[in-house]
Amino acid sequence: MNTFLQLVLNGLGKGAVYALLALGFVVIFKATEVVNFAHGSLVLIGGYMVYATKDALGWPAAAALGIVSAALAALLIERLLIAHARNADVNSLALLTIGVDVIITEEIVRRLRADIPFIGDPYDAQPLQAAGLTVFRTQLVALIVGIVLITAFFLAFRFSSWGVAMRAQAENREAAALMGIRSSRVTATAWLLAGALAGVAVLFMATQDFSGAGLGRGTHAIALIAFPAAILGGLDSTVGAVVGGLIVGLTEALSAQYVSFEFSKSAVFLVMLLILVIRPSGLFGTRELSRV
Amino acid sequence: MIDRRRRLAALAGGLAAGLVLAACGSTADNASSGGGAGGVKTDKGVTDTTITLGVMTDRTGVFKNLGEALTGGNELWVKDVNAAGGICGRQLALEVVDHGYKADTAKTLYPQLEPKILGITQLVGSPVLAALKQNLIDDNVLTAPASWSSEILNNPNVMMIGTTYDLEIIDGLAYLQQQGLIADGDTIGHIYIDGEYGGNGLRGSKYYASKHNMTVQEAKITSTDNDLANIVTGLKGAGVKAIVLTTTPGQTASAMSNNAALGLNVPVLGNNPTFDPALLQSPAAASLDKLYVAASSAPFSSKTPKAVEVANEYKATYPDKPKNAGAQAGYVESLVWQAVLEKACQNGDLTRAGVQTALKSLTSVTTDDLVAPLDYSIPGAPPTRGVYIAKVDQNAEGGLTEVAPLFTAPDAQGYKAPHQQS
Amino acid sequence: MSEVTVTPPETEAPPTPAPRRPRNWLKIAGVTLFLVLLVLFPVFTGTDVAYLKAGQYVLIGVVGAVGLTMLVGQAGQLSLATPFFLLVGAVSYAVLAGDSGDSGDLVGLGLPPVVAAVGAVVICGLVGLAFAPVSGRLRGIYLGVASLSLVFLGLYLGQSLDMLSGGTSTGRPPPTFAIFDFRFANTEPAPTILGVAVQKQQRLWYLFLVLAIGAYLLARGAVRSRIGRAWRAVRDNEAAATAMGVHVTRVKAGAFTISSAYAGLAGVMTALWLDLVKPDENEFVGTYSITVAIGYLAMVIIGGLGSIPGAVAGAVLVNGLPQLLTLGATEFGWFADARFGGPSPVLISAFVYGVAVVLVVMFEPGGLAAIGRRLAHVRAARPTRGGDRG
């Protein structure tokens, strides 16, 4: 029983970070219908800035700088590349982000050289133990930060003028434009936000507690695991991102123990496949109607 | 409506490439057979003045730290040998290529390297070795792999330098039991990377368990799985008394960290590649004290005189290179080559076939105790069975202190390796 | 090289007949010269088979990319599953043609290699067909990520079913390819061409060349035929395609099947090229990894989605460049500082194809194929999208 509870704890803790990552995909997709394959490289940019500056600035300032850098990098990708590729459809833009991702990832990995820096200094590897169970402090902090950010996001989405504009744009781009909503601003804000979420997520990802590895190619790969989270929840559903993140975390933890560890990564994708076959737009995604 | 100009451009490009390639082709294959200086027979990789050995290493991939140190060790040996007048009246030279731990890259590099060398003194990466297996056999290239798996001993061109992974684990478990840390009938966990490396280690713990009525709780992982929390949770649930690792250093850190975090706190046994001194700078540093390392070659900080000498020379020559046991392992790889070359020279035959014959006649290669004496006369058998046991020590250079030098368990003596012929 | 020429005349303004004839002669001469050069490639490389290996690797890429561009570009289905079918193809070949191994714990049917190769391609097609419930229902990115799960599944199955795959430790050797009594191995004596012995690597080059050309011609035929039109109809508008009487699900499943069979052939070639069938140790780096999936996608984007000659060009760039840079690195001492964080062949290749992908999407969605066309026709007045797909 303890084993089971511990696994659920492990799964929920990781799920919170997957949810942050998945939310990044969803924000951009909702605003622009583009799937951002470069999310993993935004994660790396944020993490790299923390690593490069934390000795000089101290962790809190470096962390803030990392978040800002990831956000700005996302904004730059949108303004410099996506916004100028006017003839391309959304699928081509997704492919464009693959190109961006390859370049940024290789460059950051080159800059890291032999280092695989851990960047969760204030909370990493300081577990809390109680009643035979262990809570990893990193996951606990991630869960709290995740809840705060996601709540804030929901509120902003519902009540702020940006949120209204974005929902309008997601609903019907042309109509939104006609009603005076500036599409470019909504889009740019969405990328900025997604980048910031990636910058926050990496603070928990490149830790001993979460991934067991410092910043590197593996960190980038984790963002890929968050893909199923976004997809199975439904790419245009913020609730879906959160639920998807938790499903992925739990599937991973429980199948590792009760089926086999090497099956756990396939399990995540198989759960996603199963959900997609039943609901092609994910659990909470809007069904796409055929337009003639 | 086809574009003529594009095709013409392509053709021009193709022609140019063809000419370049033709030029390359004409320079290749300068090897000649026949008598050389001093009446010694030679074929590929040996001239009247030089013996060239190949190094296929990883300088840019996942094992770049190990590859750098091994190459450093190889280069030091070349320096030492050449300073002492060379071998067989010839200077030694290395031809180093970097495959970045990618089999496809290695497959392309190999035909370029092969005509220039007599044999290979370092080959990193089990996927690479597997991909090149048939080539090495076809071309009769004697190879010292940086892999210590007894699974590869069915390749007659593999020259194993030291104890294999399965024996490292058998010796290591015997040591833990001798220290009273585990007992007959216990359950032990084994986390291993699926592949030649981890699978060979698992063979060792299964063998030891079968001799001591133990149960092995297996957990298979891939080389990029770094978060072992769920596995250690499961091992704790199974009540293991010790954990065996055949993993990467990063995975070792995760296993150790979770061993402490989840309150399991059992001794952990790893073999040579599981530990890297860089772990002492990681967040897992505080939890590493339960780690024992059973390794076929001496740790970087070993007190064995030759190991100290190599370590000092290495630090002086390569202040920037990573400090790990690869330095001594690389040096010893080449030392064994030296024994083979000297024997082949005595026989008057420095051809590829000649070095093979020389190798098989060697029954006790000593390496100043960098590894135990090596016996190459039994096909398919590891050349030695002893290990150095070390424990993690924050203060030791290279992070390990020896607790038992050259330890050979009785169970290790009785173990029959998978391709052992007698 | 020339599917632009096939645009049905009724949809195009009839071209002025005068320049047509000389252009066709030039075209035939050009193609012939190009083929002669490919045939003579082993003569240029001589005994230095390293460049020949690099060339073979490019041809593997050509077969895979041509198959993928039909799926992604013509039928509009995004797939990242290419490495999975490479693996299935390689393993199937080894199982069908192989024996039970030294220790007798492998499954091997011992069929003639030609039968095994064809069988492997058919098996891959069938596996692709079995994916129809997913590939038929999903679209765009959803399908892309869903197909990625096959790569993970392949890794898991490759590791678990070691009686088929040989396991990640050692893998299993693929049987030497042979057509009747002609073996693709070194023999004494060997036939020669212009003084160069035609040994194993030369023979493999010719085998791969024939396979690649065959794959190219078949694909071109498919694209020009009814099948191709159905693919494009489904890609452009499923509802409209249904209205025109196209069976959308069947067409989608068919495209996935054909593309999978192509990837399967590339898998058989990979096994022969490496002399080894061995599942990867992890999903990110290796012969059947996600990196390879991205590489194949990059080939078809760079070449121009849907363009068969473009896919060839993409394969040359993505598979050829890292190999050439690696060979140059040792031959000419490039990248000596790679280990100190300097550029390495892998890094430069990744930059080149990363940048190429970005530039193509931004400025020339028709890819290299369209750029080539532009260079040829100064009058390139036709809109780029869909240009070479018709």
JSON list of N, CA and C in Angstrom, two decimals, chain B residues 1-6 11 18 21-22 24-25 59 68 97 101 104-105 107-109 111-112 130-131 194-196 220 222-224, chain C residues 1-2 5 26 34 41 44-45 49 51 57 159 168-169 273-276 281-282 323 326-327 330-331 339 372-373 375-377:
[
{"chain": "B", "resi": 1, "resn": "MET", "atom": "N", "xyz": [9.58, 21.27, -69.47]},
{"chain": "B", "resi": 1, "resn": "MET", "atom": "CA", "xyz": [9.44, 22.23, -68.39]},
{"chain": "B", "resi": 1, "resn": "MET", "atom": "C", "xyz": [10.28, 21.85, -67.19]},
{"chain": "B", "resi": 2, "resn": "ILE", "atom": "N", "xyz": [11.09, 20.93, -67.37]},
{"chain": "B", "resi": 2, "resn": "ILE", "atom": "CA", "xyz": [12.02, 20.62, -66.28]},
{"chain": "B", "resi": 2, "resn": "ILE", "atom": "C", "xyz": [13.08, 21.70, -66.28]},
{"chain": "B", "resi": 3, "resn": "ASP", "atom": "N", "xyz": [13.65, 21.92, -65.15]},
{"chain": "B", "resi": 3, "resn": "ASP", "atom": "CA", "xyz": [14.67, 22.94, -65.11]},
{"chain": "B", "resi": 3, "resn": "ASP", "atom": "C", "xyz": [15.99, 22.35, -65.60]},
{"chain": "B", "resi": 4, "resn": "ARG", "atom": "N", "xyz": [16.44, 22.91, -66.66]},
{"chain": "B", "resi": 4, "resn": "ARG", "atom": "CA", "xyz": [17.70, 22.40, -67.17]},
{"chain": "B", "resi": 4, "resn": "ARG", "atom": "C", "xyz": [18.83, 22.83, -66.28]},
{"chain": "B", "resi": 5, "resn": "ARG", "atom": "N", "xyz": [18.72, 24.09, -65.86]},
{"chain": "B", "resi": 5, "resn": "ARG", "atom": "CA", "xyz": [19.87, 24.63, -65.16]},
{"chain": "B", "resi": 5, "resn": "ARG", "atom": "C", "xyz": [20.11, 23.92, -63.83]},
{"chain": "B", "resi": 6, "resn": "ARG", "atom": "N", "xyz": [18.98, 23.54, -63.21]},
{"chain": "B", "resi": 6, "resn": "ARG", "atom": "CA", "xyz": [19.17, 22.85, -61.94]},
{"chain": "B", "resi": 6, "resn": "ARG", "atom": "C", "xyz": [19.89, 21.52, -62.17]},
{"chain": "B", "resi": 11, "resn": "LEU", "atom": "N", "xyz": [24.66, 18.18, -62.07]},
{"chain": "B", "resi": 11, "resn": "LEU", "atom": "CA", "xyz": [25.65, 17.37, -62.76]},
{"chain": "B", "resi": 11, "resn": "LEU", "atom": "C", "xyz": [27.05, 17.90, -62.53]},
{"chain": "B", "resi": 18, "resn": "GLY", "atom": "N", "xyz": [32.82, 13.76, -57.94]},
{"chain": "B", "resi": 18, "resn": "GLY", "atom": "CA", "xyz": [33.44, 12.55, -58.45]},
{"chain": "B", "resi": 18, "resn": "GLY", "atom": "C", "xyz": [34.94, 12.69, -58.59]},
{"chain": "B", "resi": 21, "resn": "LEU", "atom": "N", "xyz": [36.52, 12.65, -55.25]},
{"chain": "B", "resi": 21, "resn": "LEU", "atom": "CA", "xyz": [36.50, 11.30, -54.73]},
{"chain": "B", "resi": 21, "resn": "LEU", "atom": "C", "xyz": [37.55, 10.45, -55.42]},
{"chain": "B", "resi": 22, "resn": "ALA", "atom": "N", "xyz": [37.65, 10.65, -56.74]},
{"chain": "B", "resi": 22, "resn": "ALA", "atom": "CA", "xyz": [38.64, 9.86, -57.47]},
{"chain": "B", "resi": 22, "resn": "ALA", "atom": "C", "xyz": [40.03, 10.16, -56.94]},
{"chain": "B", "resi": 24, "resn": "CYS", "atom": "N", "xyz": [40.77, 11.12, -53.96]},
{"chain": "B", "resi": 24, "resn": "CYS", "atom": "CA", "xyz": [40.92, 10.46, -52.67]},
{"chain": "B", "resi": 24, "resn": "CYS", "atom": "C", "xyz": [41.21, 8.99, -52.87]},
{"chain": "B", "resi": 25, "resn": "GLY", "atom": "N", "xyz": [40.46, 8.42, -53.83]},
{"chain": "B", "resi": 25, "resn": "GLY", "atom": "CA", "xyz": [40.60, 7.00, -54.03]},
{"chain": "B", "resi": 25, "resn": "GLY", "atom": "C", "xyz": [42.02, 6.60, -54.42]},
{"chain": "B", "resi": 59, "resn": "ARG", "atom": "N", "xyz": [34.26, 11.78, -28.64]},
{"chain": "B", "resi": 59, "resn": "ARG", "atom": "CA", "xyz": [34.69, 13.06, -28.08]},
{"chain": "B", "resi": 59, "resn": "ARG", "atom": "C", "xyz": [33.55, 14.05, -28.05]},
{"chain": "B", "resi": 68, "resn": "GLU", "atom": "N", "xyz": [37.60, 10.98, -23.75]},
{"chain": "B", "resi": 68, "resn": "GLU", "atom": "CA", "xyz": [38.74, 11.90, -23.61]},
{"chain": "B", "resi": 68, "resn": "GLU", "atom": "C", "xyz": [39.82, 11.29, -22.72]},
{"chain": "B", "resi": 97, "resn": "VAL", "atom": "N", "xyz": [39.92, 8.82, -34.46]},
{"chain": "B", "resi": 97, "resn": "VAL", "atom": "CA", "xyz": [38.69, 9.33, -35.08]},
{"chain": "B", "resi": 97, "resn": "VAL", "atom": "C", "xyz": [37.60, 9.39, -34.02]},
{"chain": "B", "resi": 101, "resn": "TYR", "atom": "N", "xyz": [29.74, 8.32, -30.54]},
{"chain": "B", "resi": 101, "resn": "TYR", "atom": "CA", "xyz": [28.89, 7.22, -30.04]},
{"chain": "B", "resi": 101, "resn": "TYR", "atom": "C", "xyz": [27.75, 6.90, -31.02]},
{"chain": "B", "resi": 104, "resn": "ASP", "atom": "N", "xyz": [26.24, 4.65, -37.05]},
{"chain": "B", "resi": 104, "resn": "ASP", "atom": "CA", "xyz": [26.25, 4.92, -38.50]},
{"chain": "B", "resi": 104, "resn": "ASP", "atom": "C", "xyz": [27.50, 5.74, -38.87]},
{"chain": "B", "resi": 105, "resn": "THR", "atom": "N", "xyz": [27.86, 6.68, -38.01]},
{"chain": "B", "resi": 105, "resn": "THR", "atom": "CA", "xyz": [29.07, 7.44, -38.27]},
{"chain": "B", "resi": 105, "resn": "THR", "atom": "C", "xyz": [30.29, 6.52, -38.27]},
{"chain": "B", "resi": 107, "resn": "LYS", "atom": "N", "xyz": [30.43, 3.42, -38.89]},
{"chain": "B", "resi": 107, "resn": "LYS", "atom": "CA", "xyz": [30.40, 2.52, -40.04]},
{"chain": "B", "resi": 107, "resn": "LYS", "atom": "C", "xyz": [31.04, 3.19, -41.26]},
{"chain": "B", "resi": 108, "resn": "THR", "atom": "N", "xyz": [30.85, 4.50, -41.38]},
{"chain": "B", "resi": 108, "resn": "THR", "atom": "CA", "xyz": [31.45, 5.23, -42.49]},
{"chain": "B", "resi": 108, "resn": "THR", "atom": "C", "xyz": [32.93, 5.52, -42.23]},
{"chain": "B", "resi": 109, "resn": "LEU", "atom": "N", "xyz": [33.26, 5.80, -40.98]},
{"chain": "B", "resi": 109, "resn": "LEU", "atom": "CA", "xyz": [34.66, 6.14, -40.68]},
{"chain": "B", "resi": 109, "resn": "LEU", "atom": "C", "xyz": [35.57, 4.93, -40.80]},
{"chain": "B", "resi": 111, "resn": "PRO", "atom": "N", "xyz": [35.98, 2.24, -42.87]},
{"chain": "B", "resi": 111, "resn": "PRO", "atom": "CA", "xyz": [36.76, 1.94, -44.08]},
{"chain": "B", "resi": 111, "resn": "PRO", "atom": "C", "xyz": [37.84, 2.96, -44.38]},
{"chain": "B", "resi": 112, "resn": "GLN", "atom": "N", "xyz": [37.67, 4.18, -43.88]},
{"chain": "B", "resi": 112, "resn": "GLN", "atom": "CA", "xyz": [38.69, 5.20, -44.09]},
{"chain": "B", "resi": 112, "resn": "GLN", "atom": "C", "xyz": [39.90, 4.94, -43.18]},
{"chain": "B", "resi": 130, "resn": "ALA", "atom": "N", "xyz": [29.24, -3.51, -31.98]},
{"chain": "B", "resi": 130, "resn": "ALA", "atom": "CA", "xyz": [28.31, -4.47, -32.59]},
{"chain": "B", "resi": 130, "resn": "ALA", "atom": "C", "xyz": [28.22, -4.23, -34.09]},
{"chain": "B", "resi": 131, "resn": "ALA", "atom": "N", "xyz": [28.16, -2.95, -34.49]},
{"chain": "B", "resi": 131, "resn": "ALA", "atom": "CA", "xyz": [28.03, -2.64, -35.92]},
{"chain": "B", "resi": 131, "resn": "ALA", "atom": "C", "xyz": [29.29, -3.01, -36.69]},
{"chain": "B", "resi": 194, "resn": "ASP", "atom": "N", "xyz": [19.56, -1.87, -20.50]},
{"chain": "B", "resi": 194, "resn": "ASP", "atom": "CA", "xyz": [19.40, -2.97, -21.44]},
{"chain": "B", "resi": 194, "resn": "ASP", "atom": "C", "xyz": [20.48, -2.83, -22.51]},
{"chain": "B", "resi": 195, "resn": "GLY", "atom": "N", "xyz": [21.17, -3.90, -22.76]},
{"chain": "B", "resi": 195, "resn": "GLY", "atom": "CA", "xyz": [22.24, -3.85, -23.74]},
{"chain": "B", "resi": 195, "resn": "GLY", "atom": "C", "xyz": [23.37, -4.71, -23.25]},
{"chain": "B", "resi": 196, "resn": "GLU", "atom": "N", "xyz": [24.42, -4.72, -24.04]},
{"chain": "B", "resi": 196, "resn": "GLU", "atom": "CA", "xyz": [25.56, -5.58, -23.76]},
{"chain": "B", "resi": 196, "resn": "GLU", "atom": "C", "xyz": [26.17, -5.28, -22.38]},
{"chain": "B", "resi": 220, "resn": "LYS", "atom": "N", "xyz": [14.93, -3.05, -15.74]},
{"chain": "B", "resi": 220, "resn": "LYS", "atom": "CA", "xyz": [15.61, -2.74, -16.99]},
{"chain": "B", "resi": 220, "resn": "LYS", "atom": "C", "xyz": [15.34, -1.29, -17.37]},
{"chain": "B", "resi": 222, "resn": "THR", "atom": "N", "xyz": [16.76, 2.25, -20.05]},
{"chain": "B", "resi": 222, "resn": "THR", "atom": "CA", "xyz": [17.58, 2.60, -21.21]},
{"chain": "B", "resi": 222, "resn": "THR", "atom": "C", "xyz": [18.61, 3.64, -20.77]},
{"chain": "B", "resi": 223, "resn": "SER", "atom": "N", "xyz": [19.58, 3.92, -21.63]},
{"chain": "B", "resi": 223, "resn": "SER", "atom": "CA", "xyz": [20.69, 4.76, -21.19]},
{"chain": "B", "resi": 223, "resn": "SER", "atom": "C", "xyz": [20.27, 6.21, -20.96]},
{"chain": "B", "resi": 224, "resn": "THR", "atom": "N", "xyz": [19.07, 6.60, -21.36]},
{"chain": "B", "resi": 224, "resn": "THR", "atom": "CA", "xyz": [18.65, 7.98, -21.12]},
{"chain": "B", "resi": 224, "resn": "THR", "atom": "C", "xyz": [17.63, 8.13, -20.00]},
{"chain": "C", "resi": 1, "resn": "MET", "atom": "N", "xyz": [12.68, 13.53, -61.78]},
{"chain": "C", "resi": 1, "resn": "MET", "atom": "CA", "xyz": [13.29, 14.83, -61.96]},
{"chain": "C", "resi": 1, "resn": "MET", "atom": "C", "xyz": [12.36, 15.81, -62.63]},
{"chain": "C", "resi": 2, "resn": "SER", "atom": "N", "xyz": [11.25, 15.30, -63.14]},
{"chain": "C", "resi": 2, "resn": "SER", "atom": "CA", "xyz": [10.59, 16.18, -64.10]},
{"chain": "C", "resi": 2, "resn": "SER", "atom": "C", "xyz": [9.09, 16.08, -64.04]},
{"chain": "C", "resi": 5, "resn": "THR", "atom": "N", "xyz": [6.51, 18.34, -65.90]},
{"chain": "C", "resi": 5, "resn": "THR", "atom": "CA", "xyz": [6.13, 18.21, -67.30]},
{"chain": "C", "resi": 5, "resn": "THR", "atom": "C", "xyz": [4.81, 17.46, -67.47]},
{"chain": "C", "resi": 26, "resn": "LEU", "atom": "N", "xyz": [17.62, 17.69, -74.36]},
{"chain": "C", "resi": 26, "resn": "LEU", "atom": "CA", "xyz": [18.54, 18.07, -73.30]},
{"chain": "C", "resi": 26, "resn": "LEU", "atom": "C", "xyz": [18.25, 17.29, -72.03]},
{"chain": "C", "resi": 34, "resn": "PHE", "atom": "N", "xyz": [23.61, 11.88, -65.80]},
{"chain": "C", "resi": 34, "resn": "PHE", "atom": "CA", "xyz": [23.50, 11.77, -64.36]},
{"chain": "C", "resi": 34, "resn": "PHE", "atom": "C", "xyz": [23.54, 10.29, -63.94]},
{"chain": "C", "resi": 41, "resn": "PHE", "atom": "N", "xyz": [30.11, 5.88, -60.05]},
{"chain": "C", "resi": 41, "resn": "PHE", "atom": "CA", "xyz": [30.52, 6.37, -58.74]},
{"chain": "C", "resi": 41, "resn": "PHE", "atom": "C", "xyz": [31.55, 5.45, -58.07]},
{"chain": "C", "resi": 44, "resn": "PHE", "atom": "N", "xyz": [34.97, 6.23, -59.27]},
{"chain": "C", "resi": 44, "resn": "PHE", "atom": "CA", "xyz": [35.58, 7.43, -58.69]},
{"chain": "C", "resi": 44, "resn": "PHE", "atom": "C", "xyz": [36.12, 7.14, -57.30]},
{"chain": "C", "resi": 45, "resn": "THR", "atom": "N", "xyz": [35.35, 6.40, -56.52]},
{"chain": "C", "resi": 45, "resn": "THR", "atom": "CA", "xyz": [35.78, 6.19, -55.13]},
{"chain": "C", "resi": 45, "resn": "THR", "atom": "C", "xyz": [36.90, 5.17, -55.05]},
{"chain": "C", "resi": 49, "resn": "VAL", "atom": "N", "xyz": [36.38, 2.94, -49.89]},
{"chain": "C", "resi": 49, "resn": "VAL", "atom": "CA", "xyz": [34.94, 2.67, -49.82]},
{"chain": "C", "resi": 49, "resn": "VAL", "atom": "C", "xyz": [34.21, 3.57, -48.85]},
{"chain": "C", "resi": 51, "resn": "TYR", "atom": "N", "xyz": [33.63, 6.72, -48.95]},
{"chain": "C", "resi": 51, "resn": "TYR", "atom": "CA", "xyz": [32.70, 7.60, -49.68]},
{"chain": "C", "resi": 51, "resn": "TYR", "atom": "C", "xyz": [31.56, 6.80, -50.29]},
{"chain": "C", "resi": 57, "resn": "TYR", "atom": "N", "xyz": [24.35, 5.43, -47.90]},
{"chain": "C", "resi": 57, "resn": "TYR", "atom": "CA", "xyz": [23.50, 5.98, -46.83]},
{"chain": "C", "resi": 57, "resn": "TYR", "atom": "C", "xyz": [22.53, 7.01, -47.41]},
{"chain": "C", "resi": 159, "resn": "GLN", "atom": "N", "xyz": [13.28, -4.12, -27.75]},
{"chain": "C", "resi": 159, "resn": "GLN", "atom": "CA", "xyz": [14.01, -4.57, -26.57]},
{"chain": "C", "resi": 159, "resn": "GLN", "atom": "C", "xyz": [13.40, -5.84, -25.99]},
{"chain": "C", "resi": 168, "resn": "THR", "atom": "N", "xyz": [19.12, -5.70, -27.61]},
{"chain": "C", "resi": 168, "resn": "THR", "atom": "CA", "xyz": [19.97, -4.52, -27.72]},
{"chain": "C", "resi": 168, "resn": "THR", "atom": "C", "xyz": [21.43, -4.83, -27.43]},
{"chain": "C", "resi": 169, "resn": "SER", "atom": "N", "xyz": [21.72, -5.99, -26.83]},
{"chain": "C", "resi": 169, "resn": "SER", "atom": "CA", "xyz": [23.12, -6.30, -26.51]},
{"chain": "C", "resi": 169, "resn": "SER", "atom": "C", "xyz": [23.92, -6.47, -27.76]},
{"chain": "C", "resi": 273, "resn": "TRP", "atom": "N", "xyz": [23.24, -2.18, -44.88]},
{"chain": "C", "resi": 273, "resn": "TRP", "atom": "CA", "xyz": [24.28, -1.15, -44.82]},
{"chain": "C", "resi": 273, "resn": "TRP", "atom": "C", "xyz": [25.11, -1.29, -43.56]},
{"chain": "C", "resi": 274, "resn": "LEU", "atom": "N", "xyz": [24.40, -1.52, -42.43]},
{"chain": "C", "resi": 274, "resn": "LEU", "atom": "CA", "xyz": [25.09, -1.63, -41.13]},
{"chain": "C", "resi": 274, "resn": "LEU", "atom": "C", "xyz": [25.66, -3.03, -40.90]},
{"chain": "C", "resi": 275, "resn": "ASP", "atom": "N", "xyz": [25.26, -4.01, -41.70]},
{"chain": "C", "resi": 275, "resn": "ASP", "atom": "CA", "xyz": [25.57, -5.41, -41.44]},
{"chain": "C", "resi": 275, "resn": "ASP", "atom": "C", "xyz": [25.04, -5.84, -40.09]},
{"chain": "C", "resi": 276, "resn": "LEU", "atom": "N", "xyz": [24.00, -5.19, -39.64]},
{"chain": "C", "resi": 276, "resn": "LEU", "atom": "CA", "xyz": [23.54, -5.46, -38.28]},
{"chain": "C", "resi": 276, "resn": "LEU", "atom": "C", "xyz": [22.09, -5.04, -38.13]},
{"chain": "C", "resi": 281, "resn": "GLU", "atom": "N", "xyz": [19.36, 1.59, -28.00]},
{"chain": "C", "resi": 281, "resn": "GLU", "atom": "CA", "xyz": [19.37, 1.54, -26.54]},
{"chain": "C", "resi": 281, "resn": "GLU", "atom": "C", "xyz": [18.46, 2.61, -25.95]},
{"chain": "C", "resi": 282, "resn": "ASN", "atom": "N", "xyz": [18.23, 3.67, -26.68]},
{"chain": "C", "resi": 282, "resn": "ASN", "atom": "CA", "xyz": [17.29, 4.67, -26.19]},
{"chain": "C", "resi": 282, "resn": "ASN", "atom": "C", "xyz": [16.60, 5.32, -27.37]},
{"chain": "C", "resi": 323, "resn": "GLN", "atom": "N", "xyz": [27.65, 12.84, -43.16]},
{"chain": "C", "resi": 323, "resn": "GLN", "atom": "CA", "xyz": [28.63, 11.81, -43.52]},
{"chain": "C", "resi": 323, "resn": "GLN", "atom": "C", "xyz": [29.85, 12.43, -44.18]},
{"chain": "C", "resi": 326, "resn": "THR", "atom": "N", "xyz": [31.89, 14.32, -41.66]},
{"chain": "C", "resi": 326, "resn": "THR", "atom": "CA", "xyz": [32.62, 13.42, -40.78]},
{"chain": "C", "resi": 326, "resn": "THR", "atom": "C", "xyz": [33.86, 12.89, -41.48]},
{"chain": "C", "resi": 327, "resn": "LEU", "atom": "N", "xyz": [33.69, 12.49, -42.74]},
{"chain": "C", "resi": 327, "resn": "LEU", "atom": "CA", "xyz": [34.84, 11.98, -43.48]},
{"chain": "C", "resi": 327, "resn": "LEU", "atom": "C", "xyz": [35.89, 13.08, -43.66]},
{"chain": "C", "resi": 330, "resn": "THR", "atom": "N", "xyz": [38.17, 13.77, -40.57]},
{"chain": "C", "resi": 330, "resn": "THR", "atom": "CA", "xyz": [39.37, 12.99, -40.33]},
{"chain": "C", "resi": 330, "resn": "THR", "atom": "C", "xyz": [40.37, 13.17, -41.47]},
{"chain": "C", "resi": 331, "resn": "GLU", "atom": "N", "xyz": [39.84, 13.34, -42.69]},
{"chain": "C", "resi": 331, "resn": "GLU", "atom": "CA", "xyz": [40.74, 13.46, -43.83]},
{"chain": "C", "resi": 331, "resn": "GLU", "atom": "C", "xyz": [41.51, 14.77, -43.82]},
{"chain": "C", "resi": 339, "resn": "ARG", "atom": "N", "xyz": [35.58, 18.93, -29.53]},
{"chain": "C", "resi": 339, "resn": "ARG", "atom": "CA", "xyz": [35.37, 18.49, -28.15]},
{"chain": "C", "resi": 339, "resn": "ARG", "atom": "C", "xyz": [35.47, 19.64, -27.16]},
{"chain": "C", "resi": 372, "resn": "GLY", "atom": "N", "xyz": [14.42, 25.03, -57.75]},
{"chain": "C", "resi": 372, "resn": "GLY", "atom": "CA", "xyz": [14.97, 24.50, -58.99]},
{"chain": "C", "resi": 372, "resn": "GLY", "atom": "C", "xyz": [14.13, 24.93, -60.18]},
{"chain": "C", "resi": 373, "resn": "ARG", "atom": "N", "xyz": [12.82, 24.82, -60.01]},
{"chain": "C", "resi": 373, "resn": "ARG", "atom": "CA", "xyz": [11.93, 25.20, -61.11]},
{"chain": "C", "resi": 373, "resn": "ARG", "atom": "C", "xyz": [12.10, 26.66, -61.45]},
{"chain": "C", "resi": 375, "resn": "LEU", "atom": "N", "xyz": [14.67, 28.51, -61.06]},
{"chain": "C", "resi": 375, "resn": "LEU", "atom": "CA", "xyz": [15.93, 28.74, -61.77]},
{"chain": "C", "resi": 375, "resn": "LEU", "atom": "C", "xyz": [15.76, 28.39, -63.23]},
{"chain": "C", "resi": 376, "resn": "ALA", "atom": "N", "xyz": [14.98, 27.36, -63.49]},
{"chain": "C", "resi": 376, "resn": "ALA", "atom": "CA", "xyz": [14.82, 26.92, -64.87]},
{"chain": "C", "resi": 376, "resn": "ALA", "atom": "C", "xyz": [13.90, 27.85, -65.63]},
{"chain": "C", "resi": 377, "resn": "HIS", "atom": "N", "xyz": [12.79, 28.18, -65.01]},
{"chain": "C", "resi": 377, "resn": "HIS", "atom": "CA", "xyz": [11.84, 29.05, -65.68]},
{"chain": "C", "resi": 377, "resn": "HIS", "atom": "C", "xyz": [11.97, 30.44, -65.11]}
]
